[in-house]
Short mmCIF file of C-alpha atoms in Angstrom, two decimals:
data_model
loop_
_atom_site.label_atom_id
_atom_site.label_comp_id
_atom_site.label_asym_id
_atom_site.label_seq_id
_atom_site.Cartn_x
_atom_site.Cartn_y
_atom_site.Cartn_z
CA MET A 1 -65.06 -36.91 -46.94
CA THR A 2 -63.96 -34.16 -44.54
CA ASN A 3 -60.34 -33.05 -44.99
CA LEU A 4 -59.39 -32.89 -41.31
CA ASN A 5 -55.84 -31.70 -41.99
CA LYS A 6 -57.14 -28.79 -44.00
CA VAL A 7 -59.51 -27.77 -41.20
CA LEU A 8 -56.69 -28.17 -38.68
CA LYS A 9 -54.46 -25.82 -40.66
CA GLU A 10 -57.02 -23.23 -41.72
CA ARG A 11 -59.11 -23.06 -38.55
CA PHE A 12 -56.59 -23.80 -35.80
CA GLY A 13 -53.20 -23.00 -37.36
CA PHE A 14 -51.55 -26.40 -36.78
CA ASN A 15 -49.74 -28.39 -39.46
CA GLU A 16 -50.32 -31.86 -38.01
CA PHE A 17 -52.38 -33.68 -35.42
CA LYS A 18 -50.98 -34.91 -32.16
CA PRO A 19 -51.17 -38.69 -31.64
CA GLY A 20 -54.72 -39.91 -31.08
CA GLN A 21 -56.51 -36.75 -32.17
CA ALA A 22 -57.26 -37.80 -35.75
CA ALA A 23 -58.41 -41.29 -34.70
CA ILE A 24 -60.90 -39.78 -32.24
CA LEU A 25 -62.19 -37.26 -34.78
CA GLU A 26 -62.66 -39.95 -37.44
CA ALA A 27 -64.65 -42.10 -35.00
CA LEU A 28 -66.82 -39.14 -34.02
CA ILE A 29 -67.49 -38.24 -37.65
CA ALA A 30 -68.47 -41.89 -38.19
CA GLY A 31 -71.08 -41.52 -35.45
CA GLN A 32 -69.44 -43.53 -32.67
CA ASN A 33 -69.31 -42.71 -28.98
CA VAL A 34 -65.65 -42.33 -28.01
CA VAL A 35 -63.42 -42.53 -24.95
CA GLY A 36 -60.13 -40.70 -25.49
CA ILE A 37 -57.30 -41.35 -23.01
CA LEU A 38 -54.54 -39.02 -24.13
CA PRO A 39 -51.59 -37.82 -22.03
CA THR A 40 -51.66 -34.38 -20.45
CA GLY A 41 -50.76 -31.94 -23.22
CA GLY A 42 -52.15 -34.32 -25.84
CA GLY A 43 -54.55 -31.72 -27.24
CA LYS A 44 -57.87 -33.06 -25.95
CA SER A 45 -59.69 -29.71 -26.14
CA LEU A 46 -58.89 -29.29 -29.84
CA ILE A 47 -60.95 -32.41 -30.57
CA TYR A 48 -64.27 -30.99 -29.40
CA GLN A 49 -63.39 -27.54 -30.71
CA MET A 50 -62.95 -29.04 -34.17
CA MET A 51 -66.19 -31.01 -33.92
CA GLY A 52 -67.91 -27.72 -33.20
CA SER A 53 -66.53 -26.28 -36.42
CA LEU A 54 -67.37 -29.37 -38.49
CA ARG A 55 -71.05 -29.83 -37.54
CA PRO A 56 -73.96 -27.60 -36.61
CA GLY A 57 -75.41 -27.53 -33.12
CA VAL A 58 -74.15 -27.01 -29.59
CA VAL A 59 -71.08 -28.74 -28.16
CA LEU A 60 -71.89 -29.34 -24.48
CA ILE A 61 -68.80 -29.77 -22.30
CA VAL A 62 -69.15 -31.06 -18.73
CA SER A 63 -66.15 -29.68 -16.86
CA PRO A 64 -65.17 -30.17 -13.20
CA LEU A 65 -63.63 -26.77 -12.46
CA LEU A 66 -64.58 -23.15 -12.91
CA SER A 67 -61.00 -22.27 -13.85
CA LEU A 68 -60.99 -24.88 -16.64
CA MET A 69 -64.24 -23.51 -18.05
CA GLN A 70 -62.96 -19.93 -18.01
CA ASP A 71 -59.70 -20.96 -19.63
CA GLN A 72 -61.41 -22.83 -22.47
CA VAL A 73 -63.92 -20.04 -23.12
CA GLY A 74 -61.02 -17.59 -23.26
CA ARG A 75 -59.14 -19.71 -25.78
CA LEU A 76 -62.21 -20.08 -27.99
CA ASN A 77 -62.76 -16.33 -27.84
CA PHE A 78 -59.14 -15.78 -28.88
CA LEU A 79 -59.66 -18.11 -31.86
CA GLY A 80 -62.55 -15.90 -32.96
CA GLU A 81 -65.37 -18.00 -31.49
CA ALA A 82 -67.60 -15.51 -29.66
CA LYS A 83 -70.44 -18.00 -29.10
CA ALA A 84 -68.92 -19.79 -26.13
CA ILE A 85 -70.12 -19.54 -22.56
CA ALA A 86 -69.61 -21.13 -19.15
CA LEU A 87 -72.85 -21.79 -17.28
CA ASN A 88 -71.69 -21.54 -13.71
CA SER A 89 -72.18 -19.80 -10.38
CA THR A 90 -70.50 -16.58 -11.55
CA LEU A 91 -73.55 -15.70 -13.67
CA ASP A 92 -76.19 -13.62 -11.91
CA GLN A 93 -79.81 -14.74 -12.13
CA GLN A 94 -80.80 -12.29 -14.88
CA THR A 95 -77.80 -13.19 -17.06
CA ARG A 96 -78.47 -16.88 -16.60
CA THR A 97 -82.12 -16.41 -17.57
CA ASP A 98 -81.10 -14.49 -20.71
CA VAL A 99 -78.53 -17.15 -21.65
CA LEU A 100 -81.02 -20.00 -21.22
CA ARG A 101 -83.56 -18.15 -23.34
CA HIS A 102 -81.02 -17.93 -26.20
CA LEU A 103 -79.08 -21.13 -25.60
CA GLY A 104 -79.32 -22.20 -29.24
CA ASP A 105 -77.27 -19.15 -30.25
CA PHE A 106 -74.16 -20.61 -28.63
CA HIS A 107 -71.74 -23.09 -30.20
CA TYR A 108 -69.91 -24.20 -27.04
CA ILE A 109 -71.47 -24.48 -23.59
CA PHE A 110 -69.37 -25.40 -20.55
CA VAL A 111 -71.21 -26.61 -17.46
CA SER A 112 -70.44 -28.39 -14.18
CA PRO A 113 -72.21 -31.67 -13.38
CA GLU A 114 -73.96 -29.92 -10.47
CA MET A 115 -75.30 -27.19 -12.75
CA LEU A 116 -76.38 -29.78 -15.29
CA THR A 117 -78.73 -31.38 -12.73
CA ASN A 118 -80.72 -28.13 -12.68
CA PRO A 119 -84.16 -28.83 -14.28
CA SER A 120 -84.34 -25.41 -15.97
CA ILE A 121 -80.99 -25.97 -17.67
CA GLN A 122 -82.02 -29.44 -18.80
CA ARG A 123 -85.26 -28.03 -20.24
CA ALA A 124 -83.35 -25.37 -22.15
CA LEU A 125 -80.86 -27.92 -23.50
CA ARG A 126 -83.68 -30.17 -24.75
CA GLN A 127 -84.82 -27.32 -26.97
CA VAL A 128 -81.52 -27.09 -28.86
CA GLN A 129 -79.60 -29.37 -31.22
CA ILE A 130 -76.68 -30.91 -29.33
CA ASN A 131 -73.83 -31.69 -31.70
CA LEU A 132 -71.74 -33.50 -29.06
CA MET A 133 -71.75 -34.05 -25.29
CA VAL A 134 -68.25 -34.07 -23.84
CA VAL A 135 -67.19 -35.13 -20.35
CA ASP A 136 -63.82 -33.48 -19.79
CA GLU A 137 -61.46 -34.93 -17.14
CA ALA A 138 -63.71 -38.00 -17.30
CA HIS A 139 -61.70 -39.91 -14.69
CA THR A 140 -63.55 -37.76 -12.12
CA ILE A 141 -66.69 -39.81 -12.87
CA VAL A 142 -65.21 -42.64 -10.82
CA SER A 143 -62.60 -40.87 -8.67
CA TRP A 144 -64.96 -38.13 -7.43
CA GLY A 145 -68.44 -39.44 -8.17
CA PRO A 146 -69.12 -41.98 -5.39
CA ASP A 147 -67.86 -39.98 -2.40
CA PHE A 148 -67.17 -36.36 -3.37
CA ARG A 149 -69.34 -35.07 -6.22
CA PRO A 150 -72.13 -37.63 -6.66
CA GLU A 151 -73.79 -35.56 -9.39
CA TYR A 152 -71.28 -37.22 -11.73
CA LEU A 153 -73.25 -40.43 -11.21
CA GLN A 154 -76.33 -38.77 -12.73
CA LEU A 155 -74.66 -37.96 -16.05
CA ALA A 156 -75.97 -41.10 -17.76
CA ALA A 157 -79.56 -40.25 -16.78
CA ILE A 158 -79.11 -36.65 -17.89
CA HIS A 159 -77.61 -37.86 -21.17
CA ALA A 160 -80.75 -39.93 -21.73
CA GLN A 161 -83.00 -36.97 -20.89
CA LEU A 162 -81.14 -34.91 -23.50
CA ASN A 163 -82.08 -37.50 -26.15
CA ARG A 164 -78.73 -39.30 -26.04
CA PRO A 165 -76.44 -37.03 -28.07
CA GLN A 166 -73.13 -38.47 -29.20
CA LEU A 167 -70.72 -38.86 -26.26
CA LEU A 168 -67.02 -38.09 -25.96
CA LEU A 169 -65.22 -38.88 -22.69
CA LEU A 170 -61.75 -37.35 -22.36
CA THR A 171 -59.08 -37.91 -19.72
CA ALA A 172 -55.33 -38.20 -19.34
CA THR A 173 -55.34 -41.11 -16.90
CA ALA A 174 -57.52 -44.15 -16.40
CA THR A 175 -56.56 -47.66 -15.36
CA GLN A 176 -58.40 -50.54 -17.02
CA LYS A 177 -60.58 -50.80 -13.92
CA MET A 178 -61.37 -47.06 -14.04
CA LEU A 179 -62.17 -47.31 -17.75
CA ALA A 180 -64.59 -50.17 -17.12
CA SER A 181 -66.27 -48.19 -14.33
CA MET A 182 -66.55 -45.09 -16.53
CA LEU A 183 -68.27 -47.12 -19.25
CA THR A 184 -70.62 -48.70 -16.70
CA VAL A 185 -71.59 -45.40 -15.08
CA MET A 186 -72.21 -43.79 -18.48
CA GLN A 187 -74.09 -46.91 -19.70
CA LEU A 188 -71.82 -47.35 -22.70
CA ASP A 189 -71.38 -50.73 -24.40
CA VAL A 190 -67.67 -51.43 -24.82
CA GLN A 191 -68.40 -53.31 -28.07
CA HIS A 192 -69.91 -50.19 -29.64
CA THR A 193 -67.66 -47.53 -28.11
CA LYS A 194 -64.38 -46.50 -29.72
CA ILE A 195 -61.53 -46.50 -27.19
CA VAL A 196 -58.48 -44.47 -28.19
CA ARG A 197 -55.80 -44.96 -25.58
CA LEU A 198 -52.21 -43.72 -25.61
CA SER A 199 -49.44 -44.63 -23.17
CA VAL A 200 -49.12 -42.75 -19.89
CA ASN A 201 -45.33 -43.05 -20.24
CA ARG A 202 -43.99 -39.52 -20.60
CA GLU A 203 -40.34 -40.23 -21.30
CA ASN A 204 -39.31 -36.59 -21.03
CA ILE A 205 -40.36 -36.52 -17.35
CA TYR A 206 -37.72 -37.80 -14.93
CA LEU A 207 -39.28 -39.63 -11.96
CA GLN A 208 -37.80 -39.02 -8.51
CA THR A 209 -38.83 -40.12 -5.01
CA THR A 210 -37.18 -38.71 -1.90
CA THR A 211 -37.70 -40.03 1.63
CA LEU A 212 -36.75 -37.67 4.45
CA ASP A 213 -36.70 -38.03 8.23
CA ASN A 214 -39.02 -35.23 9.31
CA GLU A 215 -41.15 -32.27 8.27
CA GLY A 216 -38.34 -29.77 8.83
CA GLN A 217 -36.09 -31.62 6.41
CA LYS A 218 -38.89 -31.77 3.86
CA ARG A 219 -39.50 -28.02 4.03
CA GLU A 220 -35.79 -27.30 3.59
CA GLU A 221 -35.63 -29.74 0.68
CA VAL A 222 -38.43 -27.83 -1.05
CA ARG A 223 -36.52 -24.58 -0.60
CA ARG A 224 -33.33 -26.13 -1.99
CA LEU A 225 -35.10 -27.66 -4.97
CA VAL A 226 -36.93 -24.52 -6.07
CA GLN A 227 -33.73 -22.51 -5.80
CA GLN A 228 -31.75 -25.00 -7.89
CA LEU A 229 -34.31 -26.21 -10.43
CA ARG A 230 -35.13 -24.21 -13.51
CA GLY A 231 -38.78 -23.23 -13.46
CA PRO A 232 -41.57 -22.57 -13.77
CA GLY A 233 -42.77 -25.14 -11.25
CA VAL A 234 -45.79 -26.41 -9.35
CA ILE A 235 -45.81 -27.77 -5.79
CA TYR A 236 -48.84 -29.84 -4.79
CA PHE A 237 -50.25 -29.95 -1.27
CA ALA A 238 -53.18 -31.82 0.24
CA SER A 239 -53.92 -28.82 2.49
CA ARG A 240 -54.99 -25.31 1.46
CA LYS A 241 -53.55 -23.93 4.69
CA LEU A 242 -50.11 -25.40 4.06
CA ALA A 243 -50.15 -24.39 0.38
CA THR A 244 -50.76 -20.80 1.49
CA SER A 245 -48.21 -20.79 4.31
CA MET A 246 -45.55 -22.41 2.11
CA ALA A 247 -46.08 -19.78 -0.60
CA GLY A 248 -45.46 -17.06 1.98
CA TRP A 249 -42.43 -18.88 3.42
CA LEU A 250 -40.83 -19.36 0.00
CA ASN A 251 -41.43 -15.72 -0.88
CA ASP A 252 -39.65 -14.74 2.36
CA HIS A 253 -36.74 -17.20 2.07
CA THR A 254 -35.99 -17.27 -1.67
CA ASP A 255 -35.73 -14.78 -4.53
CA LEU A 256 -38.65 -16.50 -6.28
CA ARG A 257 -42.14 -15.17 -6.98
CA VAL A 258 -44.57 -17.66 -5.44
CA ALA A 259 -48.36 -17.72 -5.07
CA ALA A 260 -50.87 -20.19 -3.66
CA TYR A 261 -53.70 -21.40 -5.89
CA HIS A 262 -56.68 -23.26 -4.42
CA ALA A 263 -60.45 -23.26 -3.87
CA GLY A 264 -60.20 -20.96 -0.86
CA LEU A 265 -59.41 -18.02 -3.15
CA ASP A 266 -62.18 -16.08 -4.85
CA ALA A 267 -62.64 -16.37 -8.62
CA VAL A 268 -60.88 -13.06 -9.35
CA ALA A 269 -57.80 -14.02 -7.32
CA ARG A 270 -57.60 -17.46 -8.96
CA PHE A 271 -57.92 -15.97 -12.43
CA THR A 272 -55.28 -13.32 -11.69
CA ILE A 273 -52.79 -15.84 -10.32
CA GLN A 274 -53.36 -18.21 -13.23
CA GLN A 275 -52.71 -15.47 -15.79
CA GLN A 276 -49.63 -14.22 -13.94
CA PHE A 277 -48.25 -17.76 -14.01
CA MET A 278 -49.04 -18.13 -17.72
CA GLN A 279 -47.17 -14.88 -18.48
CA ASP A 280 -44.11 -15.85 -16.39
CA GLU A 281 -44.83 -13.21 -13.78
CA LEU A 282 -44.79 -15.99 -11.16
CA ASP A 283 -42.09 -18.67 -10.82
CA VAL A 284 -43.88 -21.20 -8.61
CA ILE A 285 -47.47 -22.09 -7.84
CA THR A 286 -48.32 -23.92 -4.61
CA ALA A 287 -51.58 -25.67 -5.40
CA THR A 288 -54.03 -28.11 -3.95
CA SER A 289 -54.36 -31.27 -6.00
CA ALA A 290 -57.90 -30.71 -7.30
CA PHE A 291 -57.15 -27.18 -8.47
CA GLY A 292 -53.98 -28.25 -10.21
CA MET A 293 -56.24 -29.33 -13.09
CA GLY A 294 -56.86 -25.65 -13.76
CA ILE A 295 -53.17 -24.97 -14.45
CA ASP A 296 -52.54 -25.25 -18.17
CA LYS A 297 -49.02 -24.15 -19.06
CA ASN A 298 -46.80 -25.92 -21.57
CA ASP A 299 -43.35 -25.18 -20.16
CA ILE A 300 -43.64 -26.29 -16.50
CA ARG A 301 -40.25 -27.82 -15.77
CA TYR A 302 -40.91 -29.47 -12.42
CA VAL A 303 -43.78 -30.75 -10.30
CA ILE A 304 -43.09 -31.45 -6.63
CA HIS A 305 -45.54 -33.34 -4.44
CA TYR A 306 -45.20 -32.25 -0.82
CA HIS A 307 -47.98 -34.62 0.21
CA LEU A 308 -49.19 -37.93 -1.16
CA SER A 309 -51.94 -37.86 -3.79
CA ARG A 310 -55.11 -39.92 -3.44
CA SER A 311 -53.97 -42.63 -5.86
CA MET A 312 -51.47 -43.53 -8.58
CA ALA A 313 -53.95 -42.34 -11.22
CA ASP A 314 -54.24 -38.95 -9.50
CA TYR A 315 -50.46 -38.73 -9.08
CA VAL A 316 -49.86 -39.34 -12.80
CA GLN A 317 -52.59 -36.82 -13.67
CA GLU A 318 -50.97 -34.21 -11.43
CA PHE A 319 -47.32 -34.57 -12.38
CA GLY A 320 -48.43 -34.68 -16.03
CA ARG A 321 -48.64 -30.89 -15.84
CA ALA A 322 -44.86 -30.93 -16.34
CA GLY A 323 -43.15 -30.96 -19.70
CA ARG A 324 -46.13 -30.58 -21.98
CA ASP A 325 -43.79 -29.00 -24.53
CA GLY A 326 -41.83 -32.28 -24.70
CA GLN A 327 -38.73 -30.79 -23.06
CA SER A 328 -36.82 -32.27 -20.12
CA SER A 329 -38.81 -32.05 -16.87
CA ILE A 330 -39.00 -33.75 -13.49
CA ALA A 331 -41.65 -35.12 -11.11
CA ILE A 332 -40.52 -35.32 -7.48
CA GLN A 333 -42.45 -37.05 -4.70
CA LEU A 334 -41.29 -36.10 -1.21
CA TYR A 335 -42.15 -38.43 1.65
CA VAL A 336 -41.71 -38.54 5.41
CA PRO A 337 -42.80 -41.78 7.10
CA GLY A 338 -46.29 -41.18 8.43
CA ASP A 339 -47.30 -38.78 5.62
CA GLU A 340 -50.00 -41.26 4.68
CA ARG A 341 -51.90 -40.37 7.86
CA LEU A 342 -53.08 -37.11 6.29
CA GLN A 343 -54.68 -38.96 3.38
CA LEU A 344 -56.09 -41.60 5.75
CA ASP A 345 -57.71 -38.87 7.83
CA MET A 346 -59.14 -37.24 4.70
CA ILE A 347 -60.56 -40.56 3.48
CA ARG A 348 -62.21 -41.33 6.80
CA SER A 349 -63.54 -37.80 7.21
CA THR A 350 -65.28 -37.79 3.81
CA ILE A 351 -66.75 -41.31 3.67
CA PRO A 352 -69.66 -41.80 6.12
CA SER A 353 -69.68 -44.79 8.46
CA GLU A 354 -72.56 -47.27 8.56
CA GLN A 355 -73.58 -45.87 11.94
CA THR A 356 -73.75 -42.30 10.62
CA VAL A 357 -75.79 -43.39 7.58
CA THR A 358 -78.26 -45.29 9.79
CA GLN A 359 -78.63 -42.34 12.17
CA VAL A 360 -79.25 -39.81 9.38
CA TYR A 361 -81.74 -42.03 7.55
CA GLY A 362 -83.55 -42.72 10.82
CA LYS A 363 -83.43 -39.07 11.95
CA GLN A 364 -81.69 -40.25 15.13
CA ILE A 365 -79.02 -37.55 15.25
CA ASP A 366 -78.71 -33.78 15.32
CA GLU A 367 -77.44 -33.15 11.79
CA THR A 368 -75.74 -29.91 12.80
CA LEU A 369 -73.18 -32.06 14.64
CA LEU A 370 -72.13 -33.89 11.46
CA ASP A 371 -69.54 -33.05 8.85
CA ALA A 372 -71.26 -31.02 6.12
CA THR A 373 -69.66 -32.98 3.28
CA GLN A 374 -70.71 -36.34 4.71
CA LEU A 375 -74.22 -35.05 5.37
CA GLU A 376 -74.61 -33.74 1.83
CA LEU A 377 -73.41 -37.06 0.47
CA ILE A 378 -75.89 -39.08 2.56
CA HIS A 379 -78.75 -36.75 1.59
CA TYR A 380 -77.85 -37.24 -2.07
CA TYR A 381 -78.20 -41.03 -1.80
CA GLN A 382 -81.44 -40.56 0.14
CA SER A 383 -82.79 -38.35 -2.64
CA GLN A 384 -82.06 -41.14 -5.14
CA ASN A 385 -84.23 -43.54 -3.10
CA ILE A 386 -81.23 -45.67 -2.20
CA SER A 387 -81.79 -47.53 1.09
CA ALA A 388 -79.58 -47.00 4.14
CA SER A 389 -78.13 -50.50 3.84
CA ALA A 390 -77.36 -50.06 0.14
CA ALA A 391 -75.78 -46.64 0.75
CA SER A 392 -73.68 -48.08 3.59
CA ALA A 393 -72.49 -50.87 1.29
CA ILE A 394 -71.50 -48.32 -1.38
CA PHE A 395 -69.53 -46.30 1.17
CA ALA A 396 -67.86 -49.40 2.63
CA ARG A 397 -66.78 -50.53 -0.84
CA ARG A 398 -65.50 -47.06 -1.67
CA LEU A 399 -63.55 -46.93 1.61
CA ARG A 400 -61.80 -50.19 0.71
CA GLU A 401 -61.01 -48.89 -2.78
CA ARG A 402 -59.59 -45.63 -1.47
CA LEU A 403 -57.42 -47.40 1.11
CA ASN A 404 -56.11 -49.84 -1.52
CA GLU A 405 -55.32 -46.96 -3.88
CA LEU A 406 -53.40 -45.14 -1.17
CA GLN A 407 -51.48 -48.31 -0.27
CA HIS A 408 -50.52 -48.76 -3.92
CA LEU A 409 -49.17 -45.20 -4.11
CA LEU A 410 -47.27 -45.71 -0.86
CA HIS A 411 -45.69 -48.83 -2.39
CA TYR A 412 -44.52 -46.73 -5.37
CA VAL A 413 -43.10 -44.00 -3.14
CA THR A 414 -41.03 -46.47 -1.10
CA LEU A 415 -39.64 -48.49 -4.03
CA THR A 416 -35.86 -48.65 -4.28
CA SER A 417 -35.98 -49.09 -8.07
CA GLY A 418 -38.40 -49.57 -10.95
CA LEU A 419 -40.55 -46.44 -10.58
CA ARG A 420 -41.45 -46.20 -14.26
CA ASP A 421 -42.20 -49.89 -14.59
CA GLU A 422 -44.48 -49.72 -11.53
CA LEU A 423 -46.32 -46.81 -13.12
CA LEU A 424 -46.73 -48.68 -16.40
CA THR A 425 -47.90 -51.83 -14.64
CA THR A 426 -50.57 -49.81 -12.87
CA PHE A 427 -52.03 -48.86 -16.24
CA ASP A 428 -51.65 -52.37 -17.69
CA GLU A 429 -48.91 -51.31 -20.08
CA PRO A 430 -45.75 -53.28 -20.95
CA VAL A 431 -42.82 -52.43 -18.70
CA SER A 432 -40.01 -50.43 -20.24
CA GLY A 433 -37.08 -51.65 -18.17
CA ASP A 434 -35.85 -48.02 -18.18
CA VAL A 435 -34.09 -47.43 -14.85
CA HIS A 436 -31.90 -44.60 -16.12
CA HIS A 437 -34.56 -41.88 -16.23
CA GLU A 438 -35.60 -42.17 -12.61
CA GLY A 439 -34.02 -41.89 -9.18
CA GLN A 440 -34.55 -42.47 -5.47
CA GLY A 441 -33.09 -40.42 -2.63
CA VAL A 442 -32.04 -36.78 -2.54
CA LEU A 443 -31.71 -35.18 -5.98
CA THR A 444 -28.13 -33.96 -6.38
CA VAL A 445 -26.77 -30.93 -8.21
CA ALA A 446 -25.15 -33.33 -10.68
CA ASP A 447 -28.53 -34.95 -11.33
CA ILE A 448 -30.09 -31.57 -12.02
CA GLN A 449 -27.26 -30.58 -14.35
CA ASN A 450 -27.47 -33.87 -16.26
CA LEU A 451 -31.17 -33.24 -16.83
CA GLY A 452 -30.45 -29.74 -18.10
CA LEU A 453 -32.66 -28.31 -15.37
CA MET A 454 -30.18 -26.21 -13.40
CA ARG A 455 -31.53 -22.76 -12.67
CA GLN A 456 -29.39 -19.94 -13.98
CA PRO A 457 -28.36 -17.14 -11.62
CA ILE A 458 -30.44 -14.00 -11.95
CA THR A 459 -28.53 -11.21 -13.67
CA VAL A 460 -29.67 -7.65 -14.19
CA THR A 461 -29.36 -6.69 -17.85
CA ASP A 462 -30.94 -4.28 -20.28
CA THR A 463 -33.89 -6.27 -21.60
CA SER A 464 -35.47 -3.47 -23.60
CA ASP A 465 -34.68 -5.16 -26.92
CA ALA A 466 -35.79 -8.57 -25.69
CA ARG A 467 -39.16 -7.46 -24.38
CA PRO A 468 -41.85 -9.73 -25.84
CA SER A 469 -44.34 -8.28 -28.29
CA TRP A 470 -48.05 -8.11 -27.49
CA GLN A 471 -48.61 -10.99 -29.93
CA GLN A 472 -46.04 -13.12 -28.08
CA LYS A 473 -47.71 -12.31 -24.76
CA ILE A 474 -51.14 -13.27 -26.10
CA ASP A 475 -49.80 -16.52 -27.61
CA LYS A 476 -48.29 -17.48 -24.24
CA LEU A 477 -51.40 -16.47 -22.32
CA PHE A 478 -53.62 -18.76 -24.38
CA ASN A 479 -51.02 -21.51 -24.94
CA ILE A 480 -51.32 -21.00 -28.70
CA LYS A 481 -47.66 -21.66 -29.52
#
């Protein structure tokens, strides 16, 4: 019988497991496929890291973002694990060829779903012993798969081609409907799959919604909040352009150090900004929603949503970046009537209409006139030998789902009470009846003080004796303590 607590202490330096971790590990050791739904900060990565130290073979981790892969490889390196690599677009052709030739030498391999569809990578993986196949941020299977990154829908087939290694799906948020869809897509039998699910209720995060009259008021409210709230903080935007412009505006109009973080930046810039934020050299990150998943910092005190998220599940995933250390934190959703139009436009611009599908399948349109994302999506379904009518039905169903999800989030944002209970109901959890750790309207100075989140004035002092040691800097950089 493996002494998991001994391994946890000796290999990873922790005295006890976080809730859910031991149950997942025990199920994996027993040979079961597992779905782990643990809150953000629940220590999901430690689970597959420990499985890699307990059994021989490669741990294959399917990850949605380059920044997540780089972060996890860096942490494993820090722990003394040199045999970890991210198979992604940053590798040149020669390096990739060398890595594939010696793939069995690695213990942890991180890969995107798109890269995993590459036949040469699949061939190389079939030649090695796969200890465990992990799908990290597994909610993306259903939230991104049908209409954004359809390669996620091929994971079950790829899993079969790799001789069906043991599966571990990890996420922080999944409704019962999302969970059922994840199991269906991955062809997992619920009767023979261990489900370890913890509550999404993060009691240390205060929930706040604020409705304002216009965009000018919203911008000023952001400036007021970041000047009064104790950081560090993250502000989410649905637009790269606005995330960038707001970072510049806040730098000009506050004494804070602010940077934008999104897919429009090159890999070096993203990595630099992420590390500056980890080391407290930046106070605020303005991020797009998708790239917020790459921000992994324990002591984020506030998350502000300038725009609406895609859904309640996405919103919970995003504000879950706050308070991972268990300390008092706040999630603030700002809203101006009509804000939903941005998400509506994004939904309609990404999901092809029946007419567009018919025209592309029938070669009745100049494809250079079409949106590149829609065209790529249609071509994917064509390549899977899915008929035009079937593809149109899939897109129509997905459009209805996306619109319903947005409407549900809009309902939450405009509630006059019961924010936490609405959140819990969404995830089929018992309501708490807690109306004291939430608020609607403009957050007051008294509210901020009561939460212990008032920012202290900056004072210039001699900090030579308080300067952190190199060990402290490294621990913070890799979120070790």
